Amino acid sequence: MNAPDPNPDDAPLLGTHSRRAFLKGFGAITISAAASQTQAVAAELEKLNAEKIVGPGPVPVTLRVNGETLSLSLEPRVTLLDALRNVSTYTGTKEGCDRATCGACTVLLDGAPIYSCQMLAIEAQGHAITTVEGLAQDGKLTPVQKAFAERDATMCGYCTPGFVMAATALLKENPHPTPADVRRACSGNLCRCGTQPRVVEAVLQAAGGAADNGTPGDLHA
Amino acid sequence: MPDPVPAPGALAWPAETRVVGHSTHRIDAEAKVTGRARYASDIQADGWLYGMILRSKWPAARVAAIDLAPALQVPGIVAAVPARDGERTIRFYGEELAAVAGKSKQACLDALRAIRVTATPLPFVVREDDAKADGAAPVWDTAANFIPGTPKEQGSVDAAFGECAAVVEGFYTTPVQIHHPLETHGNTVSWTDDGVTAWASTQGIGSVRDGLAGALQLDQSRVRVVTEYMGGGFGAKFGPGVAGILAAKLSRQAGAPVRLMLTRFDQALAVGNRPSSFQKIRLGALADGTLHAFDFENYGTAGIGAGKASEGGGGGANLPMPYIYKVPNVRTKQAAVAVNAGPASAFRAPANPPASFGMEGAMDDLATKLGVDPVAFRIQNDPNPIRQREYKVGAEKFGWAQKYRRPDPAALALATAGPIRRGVGCAGANWGGGGNKNTGAEVEIHSDGSVEVRLGVQDIGTGTRTVIAVVAAEVFGLAPEQITVRVGDTRFPPGPGSGGSTTCPSVSPAVLDACTNALRQLQTQAGLSDIRDAKGANWAAACRKLGAGTVAARGMWQPGLSSSGAGGVQFAQVAVDTEIGLVTVEKIVAVHDCGRIVNRVTTESQINGGIVMGLGYALYEERVMDPASGVVLNPNFETYKLSGMADVPDIDIVLLDMPERGVIGIGEPATIPTAAAIANAVANALGVRVFSLPITPAKVLAALGKVPSPTPA
């Protein structure tokens, strides 16, 4: 369960059934049709029709989460969030809205932040998924996690994993962000307790910038 | 108000503190930033099932029958229960009809669609003014939608207005606000022959235990509630709620634990809100600036929680007026109006933010009319000496004298280059709070020097765990992270609900008492003849002498260590784009007192939180009901707007530490004055007032006469 899955047969579904891929194929057909290449159109349609239909019952789905391989049996309609939180034990990824508005479910897909409630688990195959549990290595917090703890950028903490993932992705892209960069990068994350000012401070601290104001200097621990 | 004076020699806070009053990192921050913290919605009890609730699509209906059999045919579904047995009347869109439990979320979704409900829709009414009108659809059979309140008069109001040098009038309205904690309401419940265990997302584990025991007819001793972590509550998460009781019934039927968390949609419909208010205010002052007369008429809705004469519940629409000001002649008349919408519940500083919005608006308009400075006017009429001091401190920090200009619409229109106008405003807060004397704590000291402190309280996100560690560390001469704090279990000594800014003043004295007892016991139990003071540097050596023994001590809340009555003032600076109506809050200065500060950094975080929530109340948040269909139109975050990252202004916090007053809470006062201060700043910027929250671009443009009023008359 801990080595990356070497079997490519388990991870080819992405691209063969997704709506985007279908539309792309369809676009190619129209262009071809305009060129009166009817034979090519027929061939393309035949190829599309031959695609494997999956579901509605459970199908094998293989996910690579934090470097581990998960072999699951899921209905194709199961989201990545649902697969992580409810079918597996990655409950660090939170569900706040289940409709792409709160960001609590943010994970990294090949290093880029995504709302895991907006991707089907079956689509996430073949990608490297990182959840908040996968950040700290050997119990050592990442600079972002450490800064969130030190700057009190967490209150009830339910939104925190999402913010931590968004901030982690930001610093990878932009190691020296301005406060405005931080706000933009985290604008897809909601917090009801009001940690926003602390989040900005924490991300700037993690980036090695000067911690401006707000938190007194005599913090213990 | 201070608590009863303690007897001489009673427990007291140390004169000099090493940890208390400083800043300690949240001791559970690491658990939260790594995803290790387990919230109620993360619980995966052995064999757990997913639970889900079917809700009414009608705002009012007579339900004749609910057929659950088709749901039980859905593969994966294990249990299905009705919300209530027999025929019943539905009174709001989103009211619970039935619940199912199954092996996956998908199975539950399919099962909800399969349930057949036989119902006859009934007439309904969802807007306050419509519900007050003659012939309105009755929300309750046994009580009128609206019974006008009885006027209460102090002094002689009509005569007093004749003596005033200046009088202002306004009709102030505030919306229904939804709590929307990031973790929705819900529980995992396991009901076996041994009793019930509920892992609850609650701000009151005791209230969940008692509520479940009552509803399920079990002894309270056979119900255990566990809340290790929970994702916010803000007043809405007391008791098991319908969802908790349904989860228990599903668990019983299924023979397995059931996790039933609400959806974000559910959250907006059925589990509480802050009532609306429609405030008619008339305020007058004498020529010397002394407030003299106040006339107030108000109604608001608590949804079906209002007008519920036969089943109790006043509706929570009454506001504490004339709020923090001293006025000799006062007349108030208030009543709640029932509509077909989900019931209100406690919401961070109930009744105070709307009262503050109305009263502070009238104060500013009256100051303008009198030609006096609004800060000086407040200091003159607010009898609270701490708040008077806070206004002075805040004005200085904010640069009020440099920034404040008396609004003059004509001059503003001429003098301002470009569409952006800036303005400033201020407002004050008042909150009682205070400690709960039934709070207990227990402490164990082990021979290896480790310490465990246990309380039946929950950490709602305010940092209660850390407060406990701070107090224990102070007593033992240790660092806070050396203390293992266990909270969120009804098997621990009783703790308060996390509400009303009472938690910190409840737990701090109890922990001080328990730890003081434990330390004393350590001295004797370990026979420390050679160690006179077991604290700090001697700790490890002293504990080693316990050998195979353990110190176990208990303590209770003690008088003299906490008190009630917190104030605070906030100043706001806004920029208003007069072409598109957009308000941007640029700066908030907040000056607050909460007695003895226990942990500075988490106290400041709560003030941040109060301001961010108040910002939403000022500019963005409003539950919108559709009068034609009776449904909530914005039960989600894309249409119900919370303050986002880019909306949050620069915040400057000044905390007045007053150790002599004892520990007082801060959660409520921090959010009370924000919306009023912002609204006053907008009025100051525009020279005209927007009388209605939230201050949307459309309302700003309407106030400027650029578009018709968007508020339905």
mmCIF file of C-alpha atoms in Angstrom, chain B residues 486-705:
data_model
loop_
_atom_site.group_PDB
_atom_site.id
_atom_site.type_symbol
_atom_site.label_atom_id
_atom_site.label_comp_id
_atom_site.label_asym_id
_atom_site.label_seq_id
_atom_site.Cartn_x
_atom_site.Cartn_y
_atom_site.Cartn_z
ATOM 1 C CA ARG B 486 -8.726 16.570 27.856
ATOM 2 C CA VAL B 487 -12.064 18.194 27.110
ATOM 3 C CA GLY B 488 -15.226 17.307 25.248
ATOM 4 C CA ASP B 489 -16.508 14.307 27.165
ATOM 5 C CA THR B 490 -19.498 14.164 29.478
ATOM 6 C CA ARG B 491 -17.550 11.670 31.602
ATOM 7 C CA PHE B 492 -15.386 14.563 32.797
ATOM 8 C CA PRO B 493 -16.474 17.022 35.498
ATOM 9 C CA PRO B 494 -19.311 19.268 34.305
ATOM 10 C CA GLY B 495 -18.476 22.294 32.236
ATOM 11 C CA PRO B 496 -20.477 25.140 30.799
ATOM 12 C CA GLY B 497 -21.874 25.388 27.299
ATOM 13 C CA SER B 498 -19.695 27.537 25.081
ATOM 14 C CA GLY B 499 -22.060 30.455 24.832
ATOM 15 C CA GLY B 500 -22.586 33.970 26.079
ATOM 16 C CA SER B 501 -18.863 34.601 26.551
ATOM 17 C CA THR B 502 -19.001 32.478 29.694
ATOM 18 C CA THR B 503 -16.510 29.713 28.984
ATOM 19 C CA CYS B 504 -13.263 31.424 29.926
ATOM 20 C CA PRO B 505 -14.625 32.903 33.192
ATOM 21 C CA SER B 506 -16.091 29.480 34.019
ATOM 22 C CA VAL B 507 -13.133 27.222 33.352
ATOM 23 C CA SER B 508 -10.263 29.462 34.468
ATOM 24 C CA PRO B 509 -11.316 29.561 38.154
ATOM 25 C CA ALA B 510 -12.177 25.836 38.172
ATOM 26 C CA VAL B 511 -8.768 24.921 36.791
ATOM 27 C CA LEU B 512 -7.002 27.270 39.182
ATOM 28 C CA ASP B 513 -8.822 25.623 42.076
ATOM 29 C CA ALA B 514 -8.208 22.057 40.908
ATOM 30 C CA CYS B 515 -4.524 22.684 40.198
ATOM 31 C CA THR B 516 -4.006 24.471 43.514
ATOM 32 C CA ASN B 517 -5.563 21.497 45.283
ATOM 33 C CA ALA B 518 -3.409 19.111 43.269
ATOM 34 C CA LEU B 519 -0.235 20.983 44.100
ATOM 35 C CA ARG B 520 -1.062 20.975 47.794
ATOM 36 C CA GLN B 521 -1.783 17.281 47.619
ATOM 37 C CA LEU B 522 1.487 16.626 45.811
ATOM 38 C CA GLN B 523 3.368 18.317 48.664
ATOM 39 C CA THR B 524 1.827 16.018 51.271
ATOM 40 C CA GLN B 525 1.337 12.833 49.274
ATOM 41 C CA ALA B 526 4.941 12.748 48.063
ATOM 42 C CA GLY B 527 6.182 13.539 51.572
ATOM 43 C CA LEU B 528 8.237 16.410 50.290
ATOM 44 C CA SER B 529 10.113 17.278 53.455
ATOM 45 C CA ASP B 530 13.206 18.282 51.477
ATOM 46 C CA ILE B 531 11.356 20.084 48.642
ATOM 47 C CA ARG B 532 9.506 23.104 49.962
ATOM 48 C CA ASP B 533 8.145 24.188 46.611
ATOM 49 C CA ALA B 534 7.310 21.451 44.128
ATOM 50 C CA LYS B 535 6.750 23.902 41.301
ATOM 51 C CA GLY B 536 8.907 24.645 38.281
ATOM 52 C CA ALA B 537 12.501 23.490 38.628
ATOM 53 C CA ASN B 538 11.622 21.070 41.425
ATOM 54 C CA TRP B 539 8.678 19.567 39.588
ATOM 55 C CA ALA B 540 10.289 16.436 38.178
ATOM 56 C CA ALA B 541 12.023 15.565 41.450
ATOM 57 C CA ALA B 542 8.855 16.131 43.449
ATOM 58 C CA CYS B 543 6.736 13.981 41.140
ATOM 59 C CA ARG B 544 9.288 11.164 41.174
ATOM 60 C CA LYS B 545 8.677 10.833 44.881
ATOM 61 C CA LEU B 546 5.109 9.775 44.154
ATOM 62 C CA GLY B 547 6.530 6.381 43.256
ATOM 63 C CA ALA B 548 3.640 4.200 42.191
ATOM 64 C CA GLY B 549 1.127 6.799 43.308
ATOM 65 C CA THR B 550 -0.792 9.417 41.355
ATOM 66 C CA VAL B 551 -2.143 12.704 42.603
ATOM 67 C CA ALA B 552 -5.813 13.036 41.733
ATOM 68 C CA ALA B 553 -7.519 16.263 42.725
ATOM 69 C CA ARG B 554 -10.663 18.094 41.839
ATOM 70 C CA GLY B 555 -11.721 21.680 41.906
ATOM 71 C CA MET B 556 -14.711 23.883 41.283
ATOM 72 C CA TRP B 557 -15.338 27.392 40.076
ATOM 73 C CA GLN B 558 -14.651 29.795 42.948
ATOM 74 C CA PRO B 559 -15.901 33.337 43.437
ATOM 75 C CA GLY B 560 -13.601 36.311 43.173
ATOM 76 C CA LEU B 561 -11.588 35.069 40.190
ATOM 77 C CA SER B 562 -13.943 36.026 37.380
ATOM 78 C CA SER B 563 -16.647 38.575 36.810
ATOM 79 C CA SER B 564 -19.015 39.833 34.153
ATOM 80 C CA GLY B 565 -19.532 42.971 32.122
ATOM 81 C CA ALA B 566 -17.295 43.537 29.140
ATOM 82 C CA GLY B 567 -17.255 46.615 26.996
ATOM 83 C CA GLY B 568 -15.541 47.662 23.848
ATOM 84 C CA VAL B 569 -15.584 50.278 21.127
ATOM 85 C CA GLN B 570 -14.732 50.033 17.471
ATOM 86 C CA PHE B 571 -13.809 52.606 14.850
ATOM 87 C CA ALA B 572 -14.238 52.010 11.119
ATOM 88 C CA GLN B 573 -12.914 53.711 8.040
ATOM 89 C CA VAL B 574 -14.607 52.978 4.732
ATOM 90 C CA ALA B 575 -14.243 53.903 1.090
ATOM 91 C CA VAL B 576 -17.466 54.047 -0.897
ATOM 92 C CA ASP B 577 -17.544 54.005 -4.658
ATOM 93 C CA THR B 578 -20.462 56.303 -5.446
ATOM 94 C CA GLU B 579 -20.693 55.117 -9.039
ATOM 95 C CA ILE B 580 -21.153 51.419 -8.330
ATOM 96 C CA GLY B 581 -22.169 51.610 -4.677
ATOM 97 C CA LEU B 582 -19.481 49.295 -3.388
ATOM 98 C CA VAL B 583 -18.358 49.732 0.224
ATOM 99 C CA THR B 584 -14.809 48.737 1.152
ATOM 100 C CA VAL B 585 -13.836 48.700 4.801
ATOM 101 C CA GLU B 586 -10.254 49.891 4.990
ATOM 102 C CA LYS B 587 -9.547 49.923 8.681
ATOM 103 C CA ILE B 588 -11.014 48.851 12.002
ATOM 104 C CA VAL B 589 -9.591 49.879 15.347
ATOM 105 C CA ALA B 590 -11.023 47.797 18.177
ATOM 106 C CA VAL B 591 -10.527 48.609 21.848
ATOM 107 C CA HIS B 592 -11.872 45.959 24.184
ATOM 108 C CA ASP B 593 -11.769 44.938 27.808
ATOM 109 C CA CYS B 594 -12.480 41.518 29.243
ATOM 110 C CA GLY B 595 -11.027 41.805 32.717
ATOM 111 C CA ARG B 596 -7.972 39.647 33.291
ATOM 112 C CA ILE B 597 -6.570 38.449 29.980
ATOM 113 C CA VAL B 598 -5.748 34.739 30.222
ATOM 114 C CA ASN B 599 -4.231 34.213 26.784
ATOM 115 C CA ARG B 600 -3.578 37.325 24.783
ATOM 116 C CA VAL B 601 -3.127 35.867 21.297
ATOM 117 C CA THR B 602 -6.342 33.829 21.298
ATOM 118 C CA THR B 603 -8.233 36.763 22.833
ATOM 119 C CA GLU B 604 -7.090 38.922 19.930
ATOM 120 C CA SER B 605 -8.036 36.208 17.481
ATOM 121 C CA GLN B 606 -11.563 36.234 18.878
ATOM 122 C CA ILE B 607 -11.729 39.977 18.359
ATOM 123 C CA ASN B 608 -10.578 39.495 14.762
ATOM 124 C CA GLY B 609 -13.328 36.926 14.434
ATOM 125 C CA GLY B 610 -15.996 39.190 15.874
ATOM 126 C CA ILE B 611 -15.013 41.950 13.480
ATOM 127 C CA VAL B 612 -14.968 39.679 10.431
ATOM 128 C CA MET B 613 -18.417 38.370 11.341
ATOM 129 C CA GLY B 614 -19.682 41.909 11.984
ATOM 130 C CA LEU B 615 -18.318 42.928 8.598
ATOM 131 C CA GLY B 616 -20.467 40.259 6.985
ATOM 132 C CA TYR B 617 -23.510 41.465 8.931
ATOM 133 C CA ALA B 618 -22.807 45.024 7.795
ATOM 134 C CA LEU B 619 -22.254 44.442 4.110
ATOM 135 C CA TYR B 620 -23.025 40.956 2.827
ATOM 136 C CA GLU B 621 -25.216 38.618 4.837
ATOM 137 C CA GLU B 622 -28.952 38.203 4.493
ATOM 138 C CA ARG B 623 -31.286 35.245 4.239
ATOM 139 C CA VAL B 624 -33.539 35.936 1.267
ATOM 140 C CA MET B 625 -37.018 34.399 1.231
ATOM 141 C CA ASP B 626 -39.132 34.120 -1.889
ATOM 142 C CA PRO B 627 -42.664 35.319 -1.097
ATOM 143 C CA ALA B 628 -44.083 33.457 -4.105
ATOM 144 C CA SER B 629 -42.725 29.996 -3.315
ATOM 145 C CA GLY B 630 -41.844 30.305 0.373
ATOM 146 C CA VAL B 631 -38.348 28.941 -0.113
ATOM 147 C CA VAL B 632 -35.007 30.261 1.053
ATOM 148 C CA LEU B 633 -33.402 31.582 -2.121
ATOM 149 C CA ASN B 634 -29.796 31.611 -0.929
ATOM 150 C CA PRO B 635 -29.098 28.501 1.121
ATOM 151 C CA ASN B 636 -25.459 28.260 0.050
ATOM 152 C CA PHE B 637 -22.240 30.221 -0.019
ATOM 153 C CA GLU B 638 -22.442 31.378 -3.614
ATOM 154 C CA THR B 639 -25.508 33.478 -2.869
ATOM 155 C CA TYR B 640 -25.256 33.924 0.911
ATOM 156 C CA LYS B 641 -22.032 35.877 1.102
ATOM 157 C CA LEU B 642 -19.613 35.618 3.992
ATOM 158 C CA SER B 643 -16.674 37.978 4.361
ATOM 159 C CA GLY B 644 -13.873 36.612 2.243
ATOM 160 C CA MET B 645 -10.113 37.056 2.352
ATOM 161 C CA ALA B 646 -10.171 40.161 0.181
ATOM 162 C CA ASP B 647 -12.924 41.853 2.203
ATOM 163 C CA VAL B 648 -11.177 41.808 5.549
ATOM 164 C CA PRO B 649 -9.697 45.182 6.475
ATOM 165 C CA ASP B 650 -6.602 46.099 8.362
ATOM 166 C CA ILE B 651 -7.481 45.475 12.020
ATOM 167 C CA ASP B 652 -5.789 47.121 14.986
ATOM 168 C CA ILE B 653 -6.617 45.720 18.399
ATOM 169 C CA VAL B 654 -6.053 47.400 21.740
ATOM 170 C CA LEU B 655 -6.762 45.165 24.731
ATOM 171 C CA LEU B 656 -7.216 46.748 28.116
ATOM 172 C CA ASP B 657 -5.912 44.227 30.633
ATOM 173 C CA MET B 658 -7.699 44.655 33.964
ATOM 174 C CA PRO B 659 -6.495 41.801 36.183
ATOM 175 C CA GLU B 660 -8.250 43.289 39.196
ATOM 176 C CA ARG B 661 -11.641 42.564 37.617
ATOM 177 C CA GLY B 662 -11.078 38.823 37.203
ATOM 178 C CA VAL B 663 -11.623 36.832 34.023
ATOM 179 C CA ILE B 664 -14.422 37.940 31.654
ATOM 180 C CA GLY B 665 -15.306 36.584 28.212
ATOM 181 C CA ILE B 666 -14.777 38.346 24.876
ATOM 182 C CA GLY B 667 -16.588 36.354 22.168
ATOM 183 C CA GLU B 668 -19.810 38.352 22.075
ATOM 184 C CA PRO B 669 -18.719 41.973 22.618
ATOM 185 C CA ALA B 670 -16.170 41.673 19.818
ATOM 186 C CA THR B 671 -18.865 41.350 17.162
ATOM 187 C CA ILE B 672 -21.481 43.753 18.513
ATOM 188 C CA PRO B 673 -20.351 47.203 17.356
ATOM 189 C CA THR B 674 -18.717 46.358 14.007
ATOM 190 C CA ALA B 675 -21.740 46.683 11.739
ATOM 191 C CA ALA B 676 -22.878 49.878 13.467
ATOM 192 C CA ALA B 677 -19.429 51.457 13.153
ATOM 193 C CA ILE B 678 -19.252 50.530 9.461
ATOM 194 C CA ALA B 679 -22.778 51.824 8.812
ATOM 195 C CA ASN B 680 -21.890 55.094 10.517
ATOM 196 C CA ALA B 681 -18.726 55.367 8.442
ATOM 197 C CA VAL B 682 -20.766 54.852 5.268
ATOM 198 C CA ALA B 683 -23.221 57.555 6.354
ATOM 199 C CA ASN B 684 -20.291 59.806 7.149
ATOM 200 C CA ALA B 685 -18.822 59.195 3.696
ATOM 201 C CA LEU B 686 -22.050 59.763 1.799
ATOM 202 C CA GLY B 687 -23.756 62.424 3.847
ATOM 203 C CA VAL B 688 -26.876 60.254 3.723
ATOM 204 C CA ARG B 689 -27.654 57.155 5.722
ATOM 205 C CA VAL B 690 -28.324 53.647 4.492
ATOM 206 C CA PHE B 691 -30.874 52.539 7.079
ATOM 207 C CA SER B 692 -30.861 48.890 6.130
ATOM 208 C CA LEU B 693 -28.375 46.071 6.631
ATOM 209 C CA PRO B 694 -26.687 44.646 4.700
ATOM 210 C CA ILE B 695 -25.398 47.796 3.018
ATOM 211 C CA THR B 696 -25.431 46.494 -0.534
ATOM 212 C CA PRO B 697 -24.335 48.520 -3.583
ATOM 213 C CA ALA B 698 -27.991 48.851 -4.598
ATOM 214 C CA LYS B 699 -28.912 50.394 -1.243
ATOM 215 C CA VAL B 700 -25.959 52.795 -1.427
ATOM 216 C CA LEU B 701 -26.988 53.943 -4.894
ATOM 217 C CA ALA B 702 -30.593 54.265 -3.742
ATOM 218 C CA ALA B 703 -29.521 56.379 -0.765
ATOM 219 C CA LEU B 704 -27.687 58.629 -3.228
ATOM 220 C CA GLY B 705 -30.870 58.886 -5.305
#
